[in-house]
GROMACS .gro file of C-alpha atoms in nm:
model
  407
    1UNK     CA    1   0.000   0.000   0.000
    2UNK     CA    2   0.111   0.331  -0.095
    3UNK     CA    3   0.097   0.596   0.204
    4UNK     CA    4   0.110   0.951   0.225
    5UNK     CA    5   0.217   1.073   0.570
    6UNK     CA    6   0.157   1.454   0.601
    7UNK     CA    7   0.285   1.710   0.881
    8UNK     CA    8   0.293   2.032   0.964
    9UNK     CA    9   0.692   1.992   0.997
   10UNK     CA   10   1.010   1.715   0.919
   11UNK     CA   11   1.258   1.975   1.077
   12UNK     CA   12   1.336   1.938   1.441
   13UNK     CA   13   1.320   1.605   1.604
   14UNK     CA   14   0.987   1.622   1.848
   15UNK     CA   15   0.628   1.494   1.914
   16UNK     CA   16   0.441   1.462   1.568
   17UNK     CA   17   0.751   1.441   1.334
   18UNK     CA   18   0.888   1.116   1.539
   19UNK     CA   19   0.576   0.945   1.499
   20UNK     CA   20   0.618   1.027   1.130
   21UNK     CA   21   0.914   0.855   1.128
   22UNK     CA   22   0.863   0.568   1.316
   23UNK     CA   23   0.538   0.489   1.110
   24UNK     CA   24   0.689   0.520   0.820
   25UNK     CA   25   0.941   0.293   0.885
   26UNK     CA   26   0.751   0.043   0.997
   27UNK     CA   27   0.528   0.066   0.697
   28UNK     CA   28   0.789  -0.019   0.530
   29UNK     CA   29   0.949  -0.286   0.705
   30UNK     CA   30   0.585  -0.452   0.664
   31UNK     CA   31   0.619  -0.408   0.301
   32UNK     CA   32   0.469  -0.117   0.246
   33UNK     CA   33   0.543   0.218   0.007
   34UNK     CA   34   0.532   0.512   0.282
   35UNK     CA   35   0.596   0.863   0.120
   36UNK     CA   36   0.636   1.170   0.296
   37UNK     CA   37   0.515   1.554   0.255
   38UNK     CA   38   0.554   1.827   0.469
   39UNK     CA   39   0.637   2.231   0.374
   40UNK     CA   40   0.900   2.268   0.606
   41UNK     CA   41   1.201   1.983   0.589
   42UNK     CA   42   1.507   1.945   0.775
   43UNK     CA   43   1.678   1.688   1.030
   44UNK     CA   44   1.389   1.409   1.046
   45UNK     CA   45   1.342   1.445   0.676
   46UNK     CA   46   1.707   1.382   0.614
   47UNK     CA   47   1.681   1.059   0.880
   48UNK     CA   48   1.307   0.911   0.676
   49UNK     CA   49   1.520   0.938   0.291
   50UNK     CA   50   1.858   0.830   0.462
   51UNK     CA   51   1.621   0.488   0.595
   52UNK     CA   52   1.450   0.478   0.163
   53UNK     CA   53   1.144   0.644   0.270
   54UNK     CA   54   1.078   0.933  -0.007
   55UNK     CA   55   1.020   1.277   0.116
   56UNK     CA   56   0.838   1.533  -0.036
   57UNK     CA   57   0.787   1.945  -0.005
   58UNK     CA   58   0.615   1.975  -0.330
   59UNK     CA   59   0.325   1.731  -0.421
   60UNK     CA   60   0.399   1.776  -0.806
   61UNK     CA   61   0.675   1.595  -0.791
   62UNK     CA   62   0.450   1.316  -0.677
   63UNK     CA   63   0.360   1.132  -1.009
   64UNK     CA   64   0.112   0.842  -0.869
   65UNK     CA   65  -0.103   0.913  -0.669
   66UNK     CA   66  -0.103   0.735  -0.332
   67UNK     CA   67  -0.376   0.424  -0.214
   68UNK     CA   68  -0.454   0.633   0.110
   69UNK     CA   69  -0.335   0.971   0.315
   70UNK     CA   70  -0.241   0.937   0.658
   71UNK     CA   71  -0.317   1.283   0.749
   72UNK     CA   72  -0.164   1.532   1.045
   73UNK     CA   73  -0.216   1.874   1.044
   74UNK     CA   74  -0.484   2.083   0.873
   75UNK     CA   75  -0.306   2.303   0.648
   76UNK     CA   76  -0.046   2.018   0.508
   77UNK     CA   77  -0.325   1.760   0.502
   78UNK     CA   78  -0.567   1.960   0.284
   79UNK     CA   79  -0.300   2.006   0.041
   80UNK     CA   80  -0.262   1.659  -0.037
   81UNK     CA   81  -0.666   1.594   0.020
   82UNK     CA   82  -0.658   1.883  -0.265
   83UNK     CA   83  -0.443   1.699  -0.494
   84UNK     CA   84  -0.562   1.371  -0.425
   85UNK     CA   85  -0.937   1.414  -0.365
   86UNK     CA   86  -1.079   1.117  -0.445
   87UNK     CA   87  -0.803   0.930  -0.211
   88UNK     CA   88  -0.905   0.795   0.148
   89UNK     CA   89  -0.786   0.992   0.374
   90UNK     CA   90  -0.774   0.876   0.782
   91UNK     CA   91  -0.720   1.252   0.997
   92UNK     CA   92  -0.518   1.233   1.351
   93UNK     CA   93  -0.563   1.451   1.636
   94UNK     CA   94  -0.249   1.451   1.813
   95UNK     CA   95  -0.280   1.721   2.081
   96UNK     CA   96  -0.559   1.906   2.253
   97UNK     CA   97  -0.470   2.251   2.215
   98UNK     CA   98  -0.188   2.312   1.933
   99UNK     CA   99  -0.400   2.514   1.654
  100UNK     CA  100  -0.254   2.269   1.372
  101UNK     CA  101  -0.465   1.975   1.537
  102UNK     CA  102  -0.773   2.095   1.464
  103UNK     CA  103  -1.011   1.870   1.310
  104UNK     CA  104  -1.077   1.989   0.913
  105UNK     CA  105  -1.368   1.821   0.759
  106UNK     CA  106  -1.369   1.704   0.348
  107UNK     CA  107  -1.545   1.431   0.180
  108UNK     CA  108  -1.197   1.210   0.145
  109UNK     CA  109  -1.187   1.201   0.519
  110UNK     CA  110  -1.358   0.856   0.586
  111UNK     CA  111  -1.231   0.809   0.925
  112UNK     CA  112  -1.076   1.028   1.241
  113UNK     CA  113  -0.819   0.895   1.473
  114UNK     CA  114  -0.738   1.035   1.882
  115UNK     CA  115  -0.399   0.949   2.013
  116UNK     CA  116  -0.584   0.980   2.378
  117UNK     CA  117  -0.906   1.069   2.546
  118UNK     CA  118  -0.871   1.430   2.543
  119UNK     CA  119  -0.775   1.462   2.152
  120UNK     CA  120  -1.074   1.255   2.169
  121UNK     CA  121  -1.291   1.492   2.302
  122UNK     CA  122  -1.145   1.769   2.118
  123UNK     CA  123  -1.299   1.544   1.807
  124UNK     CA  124  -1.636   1.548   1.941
  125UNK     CA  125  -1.681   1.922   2.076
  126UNK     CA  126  -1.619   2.014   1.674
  127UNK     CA  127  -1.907   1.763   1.551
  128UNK     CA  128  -1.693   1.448   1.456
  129UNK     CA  129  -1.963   1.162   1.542
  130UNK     CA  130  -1.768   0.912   1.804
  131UNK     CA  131  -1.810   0.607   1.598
  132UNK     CA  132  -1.613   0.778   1.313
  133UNK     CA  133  -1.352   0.783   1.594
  134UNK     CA  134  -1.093   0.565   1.691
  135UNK     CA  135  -0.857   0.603   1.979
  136UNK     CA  136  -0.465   0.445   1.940
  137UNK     CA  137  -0.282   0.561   2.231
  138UNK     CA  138   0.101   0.678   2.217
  139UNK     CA  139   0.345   0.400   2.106
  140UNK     CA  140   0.733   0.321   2.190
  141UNK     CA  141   0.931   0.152   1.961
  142UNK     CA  142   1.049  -0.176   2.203
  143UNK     CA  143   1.354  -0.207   2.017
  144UNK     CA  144   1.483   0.140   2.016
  145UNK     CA  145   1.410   0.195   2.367
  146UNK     CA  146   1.552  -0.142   2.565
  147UNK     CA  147   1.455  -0.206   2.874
  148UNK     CA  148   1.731  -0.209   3.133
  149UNK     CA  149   1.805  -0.498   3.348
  150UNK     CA  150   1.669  -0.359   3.655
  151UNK     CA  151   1.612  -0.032   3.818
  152UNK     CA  152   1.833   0.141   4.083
  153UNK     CA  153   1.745   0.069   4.468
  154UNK     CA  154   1.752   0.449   4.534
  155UNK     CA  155   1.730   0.750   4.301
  156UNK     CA  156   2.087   0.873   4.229
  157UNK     CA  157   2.047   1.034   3.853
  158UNK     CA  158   1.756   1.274   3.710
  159UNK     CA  159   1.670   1.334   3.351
  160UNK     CA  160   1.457   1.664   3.260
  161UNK     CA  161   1.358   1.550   2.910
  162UNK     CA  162   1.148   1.805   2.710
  163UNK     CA  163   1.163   2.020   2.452
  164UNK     CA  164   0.993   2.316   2.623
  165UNK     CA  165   1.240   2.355   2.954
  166UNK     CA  166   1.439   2.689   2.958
  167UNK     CA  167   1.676   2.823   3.212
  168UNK     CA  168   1.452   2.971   3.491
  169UNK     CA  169   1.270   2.895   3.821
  170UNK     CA  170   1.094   2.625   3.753
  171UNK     CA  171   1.439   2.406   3.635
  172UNK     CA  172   1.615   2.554   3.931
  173UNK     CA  173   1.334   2.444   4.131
  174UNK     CA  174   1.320   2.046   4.023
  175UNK     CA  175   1.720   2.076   4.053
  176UNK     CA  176   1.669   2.150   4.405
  177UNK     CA  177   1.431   1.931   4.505
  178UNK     CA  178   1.650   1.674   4.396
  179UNK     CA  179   1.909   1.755   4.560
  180UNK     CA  180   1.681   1.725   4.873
  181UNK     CA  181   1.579   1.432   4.779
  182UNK     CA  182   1.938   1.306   4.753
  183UNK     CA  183   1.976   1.310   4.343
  184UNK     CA  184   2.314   1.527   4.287
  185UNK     CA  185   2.316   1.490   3.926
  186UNK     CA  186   2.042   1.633   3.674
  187UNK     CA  187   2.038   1.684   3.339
  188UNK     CA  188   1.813   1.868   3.119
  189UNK     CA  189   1.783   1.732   2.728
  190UNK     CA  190   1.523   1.949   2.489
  191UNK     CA  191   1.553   2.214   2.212
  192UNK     CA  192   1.490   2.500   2.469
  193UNK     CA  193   1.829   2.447   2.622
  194UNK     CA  194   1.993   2.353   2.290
  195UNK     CA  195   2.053   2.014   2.448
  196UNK     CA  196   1.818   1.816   2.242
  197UNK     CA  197   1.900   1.518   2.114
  198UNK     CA  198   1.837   1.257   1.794
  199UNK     CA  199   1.850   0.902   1.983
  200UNK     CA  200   1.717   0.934   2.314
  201UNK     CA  201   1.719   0.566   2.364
  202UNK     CA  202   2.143   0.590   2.368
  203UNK     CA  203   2.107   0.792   2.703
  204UNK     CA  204   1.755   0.691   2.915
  205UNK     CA  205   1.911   0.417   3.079
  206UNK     CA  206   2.141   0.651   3.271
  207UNK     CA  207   1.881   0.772   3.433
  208UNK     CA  208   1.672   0.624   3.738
  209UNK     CA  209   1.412   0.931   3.755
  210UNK     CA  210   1.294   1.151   3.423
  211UNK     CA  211   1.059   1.473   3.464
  212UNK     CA  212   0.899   1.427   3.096
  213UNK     CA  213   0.559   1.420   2.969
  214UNK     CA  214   0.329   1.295   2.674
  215UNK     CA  215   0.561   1.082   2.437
  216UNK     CA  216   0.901   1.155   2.644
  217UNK     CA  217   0.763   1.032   2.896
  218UNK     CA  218   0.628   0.741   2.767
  219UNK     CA  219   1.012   0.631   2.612
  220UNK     CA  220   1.159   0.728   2.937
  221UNK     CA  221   0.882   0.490   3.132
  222UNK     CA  222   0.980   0.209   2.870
  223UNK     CA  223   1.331   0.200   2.951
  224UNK     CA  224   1.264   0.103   3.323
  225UNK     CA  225   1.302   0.500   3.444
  226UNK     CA  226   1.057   0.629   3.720
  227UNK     CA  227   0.892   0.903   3.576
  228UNK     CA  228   0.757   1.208   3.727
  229UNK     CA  229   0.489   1.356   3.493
  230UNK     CA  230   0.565   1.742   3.470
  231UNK     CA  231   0.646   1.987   3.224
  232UNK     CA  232   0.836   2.340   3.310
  233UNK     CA  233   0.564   2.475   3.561
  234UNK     CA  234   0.317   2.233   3.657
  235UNK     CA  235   0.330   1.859   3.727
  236UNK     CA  236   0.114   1.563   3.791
  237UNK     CA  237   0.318   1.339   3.992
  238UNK     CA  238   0.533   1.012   4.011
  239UNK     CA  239   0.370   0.726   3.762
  240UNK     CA  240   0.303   0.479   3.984
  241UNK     CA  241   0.096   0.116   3.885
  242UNK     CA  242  -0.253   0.307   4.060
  243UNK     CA  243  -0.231   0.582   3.857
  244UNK     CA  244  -0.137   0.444   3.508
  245UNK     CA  245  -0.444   0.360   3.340
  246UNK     CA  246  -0.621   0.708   3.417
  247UNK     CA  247  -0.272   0.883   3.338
  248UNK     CA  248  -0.199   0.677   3.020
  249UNK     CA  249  -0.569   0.756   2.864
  250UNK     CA  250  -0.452   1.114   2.904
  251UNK     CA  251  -0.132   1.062   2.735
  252UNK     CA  252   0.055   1.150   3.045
  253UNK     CA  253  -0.041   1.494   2.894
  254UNK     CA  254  -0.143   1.849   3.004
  255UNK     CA  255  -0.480   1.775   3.146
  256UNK     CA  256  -0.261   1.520   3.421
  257UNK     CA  257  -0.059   1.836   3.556
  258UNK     CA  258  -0.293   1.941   3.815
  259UNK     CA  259  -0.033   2.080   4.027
  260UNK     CA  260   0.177   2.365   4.044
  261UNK     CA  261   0.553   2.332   4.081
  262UNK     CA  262   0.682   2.348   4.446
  263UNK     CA  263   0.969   2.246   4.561
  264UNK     CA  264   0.816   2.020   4.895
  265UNK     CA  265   0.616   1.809   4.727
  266UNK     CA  266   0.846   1.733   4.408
  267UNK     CA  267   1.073   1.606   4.712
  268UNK     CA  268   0.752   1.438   4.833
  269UNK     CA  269   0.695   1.247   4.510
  270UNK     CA  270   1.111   1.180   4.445
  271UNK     CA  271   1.098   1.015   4.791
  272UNK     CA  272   0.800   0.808   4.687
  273UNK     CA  273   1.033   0.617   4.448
  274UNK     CA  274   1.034   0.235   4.479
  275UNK     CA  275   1.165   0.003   4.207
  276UNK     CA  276   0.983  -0.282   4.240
  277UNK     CA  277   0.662  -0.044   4.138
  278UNK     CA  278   0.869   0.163   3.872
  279UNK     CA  279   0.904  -0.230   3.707
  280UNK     CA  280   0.572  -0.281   3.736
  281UNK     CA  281   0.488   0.042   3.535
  282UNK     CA  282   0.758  -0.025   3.282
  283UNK     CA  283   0.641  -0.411   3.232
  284UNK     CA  284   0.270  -0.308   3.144
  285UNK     CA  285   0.374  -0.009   2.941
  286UNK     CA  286   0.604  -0.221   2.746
  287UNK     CA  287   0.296  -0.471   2.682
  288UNK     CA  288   0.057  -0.191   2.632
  289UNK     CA  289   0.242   0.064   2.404
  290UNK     CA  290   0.442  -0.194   2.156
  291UNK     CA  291   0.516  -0.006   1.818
  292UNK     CA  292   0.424  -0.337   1.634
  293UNK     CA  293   0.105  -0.416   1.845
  294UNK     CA  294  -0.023  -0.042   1.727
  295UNK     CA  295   0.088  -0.097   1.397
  296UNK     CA  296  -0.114  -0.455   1.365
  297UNK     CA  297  -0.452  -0.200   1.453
  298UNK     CA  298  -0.318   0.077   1.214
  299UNK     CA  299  -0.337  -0.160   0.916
  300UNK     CA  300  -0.669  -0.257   1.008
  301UNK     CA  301  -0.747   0.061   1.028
  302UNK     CA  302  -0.619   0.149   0.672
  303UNK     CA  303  -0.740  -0.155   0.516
  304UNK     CA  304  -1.142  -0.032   0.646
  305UNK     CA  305  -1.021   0.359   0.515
  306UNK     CA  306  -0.951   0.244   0.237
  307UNK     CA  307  -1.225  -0.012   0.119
  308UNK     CA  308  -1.422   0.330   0.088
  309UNK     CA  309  -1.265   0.434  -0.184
  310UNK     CA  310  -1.556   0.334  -0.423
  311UNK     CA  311  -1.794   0.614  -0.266
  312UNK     CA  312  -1.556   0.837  -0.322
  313UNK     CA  313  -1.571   0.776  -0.731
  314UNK     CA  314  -1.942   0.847  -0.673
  315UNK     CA  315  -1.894   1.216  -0.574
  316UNK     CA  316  -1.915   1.523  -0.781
  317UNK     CA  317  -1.631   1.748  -0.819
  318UNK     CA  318  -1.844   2.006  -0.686
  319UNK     CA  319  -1.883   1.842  -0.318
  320UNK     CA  320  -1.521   1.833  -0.286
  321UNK     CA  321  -1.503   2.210  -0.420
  322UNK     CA  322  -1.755   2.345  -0.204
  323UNK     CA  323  -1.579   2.169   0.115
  324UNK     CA  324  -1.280   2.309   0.025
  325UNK     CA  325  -1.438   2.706   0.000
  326UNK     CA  326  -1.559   2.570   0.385
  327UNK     CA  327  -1.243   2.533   0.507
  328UNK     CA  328  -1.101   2.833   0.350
  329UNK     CA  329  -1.316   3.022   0.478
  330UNK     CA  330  -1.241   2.972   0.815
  331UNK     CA  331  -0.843   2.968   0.782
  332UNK     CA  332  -0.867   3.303   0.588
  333UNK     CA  333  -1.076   3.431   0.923
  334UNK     CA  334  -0.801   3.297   1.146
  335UNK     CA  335  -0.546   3.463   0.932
  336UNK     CA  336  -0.572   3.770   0.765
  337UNK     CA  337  -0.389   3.925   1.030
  338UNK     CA  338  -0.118   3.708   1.179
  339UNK     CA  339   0.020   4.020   1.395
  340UNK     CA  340  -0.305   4.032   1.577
  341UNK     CA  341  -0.292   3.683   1.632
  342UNK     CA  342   0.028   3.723   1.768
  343UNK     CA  343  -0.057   4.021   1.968
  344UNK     CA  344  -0.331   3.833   2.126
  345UNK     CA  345  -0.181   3.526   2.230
  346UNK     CA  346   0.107   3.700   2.349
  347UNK     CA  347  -0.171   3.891   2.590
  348UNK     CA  348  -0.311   3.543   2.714
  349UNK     CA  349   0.068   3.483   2.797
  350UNK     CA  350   0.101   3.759   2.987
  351UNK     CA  351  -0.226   3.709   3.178
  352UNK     CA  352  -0.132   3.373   3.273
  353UNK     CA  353  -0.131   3.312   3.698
  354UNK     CA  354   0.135   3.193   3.707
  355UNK     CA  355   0.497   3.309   3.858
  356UNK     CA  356   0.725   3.053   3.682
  357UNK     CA  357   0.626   3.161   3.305
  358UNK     CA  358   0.964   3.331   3.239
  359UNK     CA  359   1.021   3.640   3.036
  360UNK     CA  360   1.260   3.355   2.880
  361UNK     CA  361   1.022   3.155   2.837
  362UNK     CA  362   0.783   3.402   2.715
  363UNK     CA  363   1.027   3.514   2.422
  364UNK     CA  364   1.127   3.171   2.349
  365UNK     CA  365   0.745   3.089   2.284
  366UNK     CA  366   0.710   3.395   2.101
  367UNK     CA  367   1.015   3.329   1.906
  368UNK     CA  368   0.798   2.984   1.791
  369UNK     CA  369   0.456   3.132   1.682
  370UNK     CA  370   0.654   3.436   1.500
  371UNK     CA  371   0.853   3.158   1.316
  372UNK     CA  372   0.595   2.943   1.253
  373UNK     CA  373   0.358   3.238   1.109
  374UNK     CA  374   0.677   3.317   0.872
  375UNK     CA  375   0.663   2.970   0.774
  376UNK     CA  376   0.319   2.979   0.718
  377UNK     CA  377   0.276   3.270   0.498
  378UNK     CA  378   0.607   3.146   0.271
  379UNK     CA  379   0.484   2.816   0.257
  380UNK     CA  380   0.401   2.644  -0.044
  381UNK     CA  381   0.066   2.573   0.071
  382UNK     CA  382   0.007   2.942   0.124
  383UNK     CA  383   0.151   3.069  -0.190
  384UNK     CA  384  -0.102   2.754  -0.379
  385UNK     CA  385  -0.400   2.849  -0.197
  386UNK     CA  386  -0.356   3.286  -0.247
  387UNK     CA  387  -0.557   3.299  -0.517
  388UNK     CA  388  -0.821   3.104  -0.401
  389UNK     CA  389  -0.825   3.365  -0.097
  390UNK     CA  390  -0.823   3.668  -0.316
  391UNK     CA  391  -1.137   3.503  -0.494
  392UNK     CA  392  -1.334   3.443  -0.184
  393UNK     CA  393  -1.230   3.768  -0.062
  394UNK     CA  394  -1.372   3.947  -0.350
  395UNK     CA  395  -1.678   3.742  -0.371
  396UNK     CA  396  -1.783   3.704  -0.035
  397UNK     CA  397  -1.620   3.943   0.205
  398UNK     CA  398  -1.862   4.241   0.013
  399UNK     CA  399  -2.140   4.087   0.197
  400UNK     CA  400  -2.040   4.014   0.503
  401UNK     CA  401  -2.271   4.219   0.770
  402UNK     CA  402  -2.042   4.443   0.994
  403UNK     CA  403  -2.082   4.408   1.361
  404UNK     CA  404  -1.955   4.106   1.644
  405UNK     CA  405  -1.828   3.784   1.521
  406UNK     CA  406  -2.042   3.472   1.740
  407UNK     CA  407  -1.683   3.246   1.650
   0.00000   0.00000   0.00000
């Protein structure tokens, strides 16, 4: 089966591009034709055509079209709906929150996927019916991430391992508290210290406790490491064997970080360490979240997609048209001003409660959404889609009755 994989981004190695890759690959260790397309490439890119998966910033260059789109992303996976309309398309919801995960709706879309109970819920607050839903939880590749031959008596070594920790209070903070706790040595890995790294699997082990969430801290958990759920100012706790199934459904995401960073009870939860349970975790994780085992549903799951391809030859050009002018017409309302977008998140920021959102932090966060928004209007997907914006613009914009907006 040929597959088109699309994201928002192939750059930097985090959440949504890994899972890319590690599909992909093990598409095509199955036998399968994975292909590639996102409009910004760079380091996981280079790793997907360095392992013979093709990779793709133009569709193009494409010249057959593919037997089903695995789709992330709005903007990236209406391109390739565009181009290949009348190809099955499955949609994932990978995160709650992030504006790219929103659900998009077109006729090729024949079936929605959550990666956990929240991005499930997200689904069904925007109409998506639940039976059109399926939920396949986070995944760790078993045989990238070994499991080490048994875990430390006592705490010695600490892993922060996340993309979004910056110098501040709230690293100084879990540095402290493990000291306290009797941990001398921590480390921080992630792009916002400029310690991130390709092959996290070569360095977990070293590690008997890791302050990660979402998919780092599922890896970490696989490797045998106690893991305190947390990002860089709230935090949920240590994973213990009561907690995991309500944690896991949640991804070990943001709606598990209940709490507020403070230095007593980080020690509290450090000190609540005990390997025999940390095993425990790691053992049904490692039975629960298999790569393979997710993959063996996945097929399943494009094998159904794509047995609807039939009542997709049935359509007229002009339902897939008209869905199209849908969805442009509310990315067009989100974005004809990307500096007041801007302005107004950067407001929310600022309002936050909450003492341990750094002016680093702030700027570093900033830094993103202004990249991404230059990204975004020099993408390739932009440039494609201008005229159709200019069209609607003049046709429909004339009409539109002045006064509040209800969205």
């Amino acid at each position: 089966m040929r597959v088109l994989i699309t994201n928002n981004s192939l750059a930097e190695h985090a959440g949504t591009e890994l899972y890319v890759r590690d599909v992909a690959f093990a598409l095509r260790r199955r036998g399968h034709d994975p292909i590639a397309y996102s409009s910004r490439l760079g380091a996981v890119a280079e790793e997907l055509v360095a392992g013979g998966v093709p990779v793709l910033d133009d569709l193009s260059m494409l010249e057959m079209p593919p037997d089903l789109i695995h789709a992330h992303h709005h903007m990236d996976a209406m391109v390739a709906m565009l181009r290949f309309p009348r190809v099955p398309a499955v949609l994932f919801c990978h995160g709650s929150m992030p504006w790219e995960e929103a659900p998009v709706f077109f006729p090729s879309i024949l079936h929605f996927v959550a990666i956990d109970d929240a991005c499930h819920d997200r689904l069904t607050s925007a109409g998506v019916a639940p039976d059109a839903i399926t939920t396949l939880r986070t995944f760790v590749d078993l045989h990238r991430f070994p499991l080490r031959e048994q875990c430390a008596p006592e705490p010695r070594r600490a892993l922060v391992f996340s993309n979004y920790a910056a110098p501040g209070p709230g690293l100084e903070l879990i540095r402290v508290a493990c000291a306290e706790a009797g941990i001398t040595e921590v480390d921080v890995i992630g792009h916002g210290m400029g310690t991130a790294v390709a092959h996290p699997e070569e360095i977990l082990q070293r590690y008997d406790v890791v302050f990660a969430k979402g998919r780092a801290a599922h890896e970490a958990a696989a490797t045998g490491a106690a893991v305190i759920v947390s990002d860089y100012s709230r935090f949920a706790g240590l994973l213990t064997s009561d907690v995991y199934e309500v944690w896991r459904s949640l991804n070990f995401g943001v709606r598990t970080l209940v709490y507020s960073l403070e230095q007593s009870a980080l020690v509290a939860e450090i000190r609540r360490y005990q390997a025999s349970d940390v095993r425990r975790v790691t053992e049904r994780l490692r039975r629960e979240a298999d790569l393979e085992t997710s993959m063996d549903r996945l097929m399943g799951l494009y094998e159904r997609i794509h047995s609807g391809r039939d009542r997709l030859a049935l359509l007229s050009e002009g339902v897939f048209t008209a869905a199209a002018s849908v969805y442009l017409q509310g990315l067009a309302d989100q974005l004809k001003s990307p500096d007041a977008l801007a302005l107004r998140i950067r407001e929310e920021m600022s309002a936050l409660p909450n003492p341990l959102l750094t002016d680093v932090l702030m700027k570093a966060s900033m830094s993103r959404l202004e990249d991404k928004i230059r990204r975004l209007t020099t993408s390739f997907s932009w440039r494609v889609t201008a005229p159709l914006r200019l069209l609607r613009r003049r046709l429909v914009d004339p009409f539109r009755p002045e006064g509040p907006r209800g969205d």
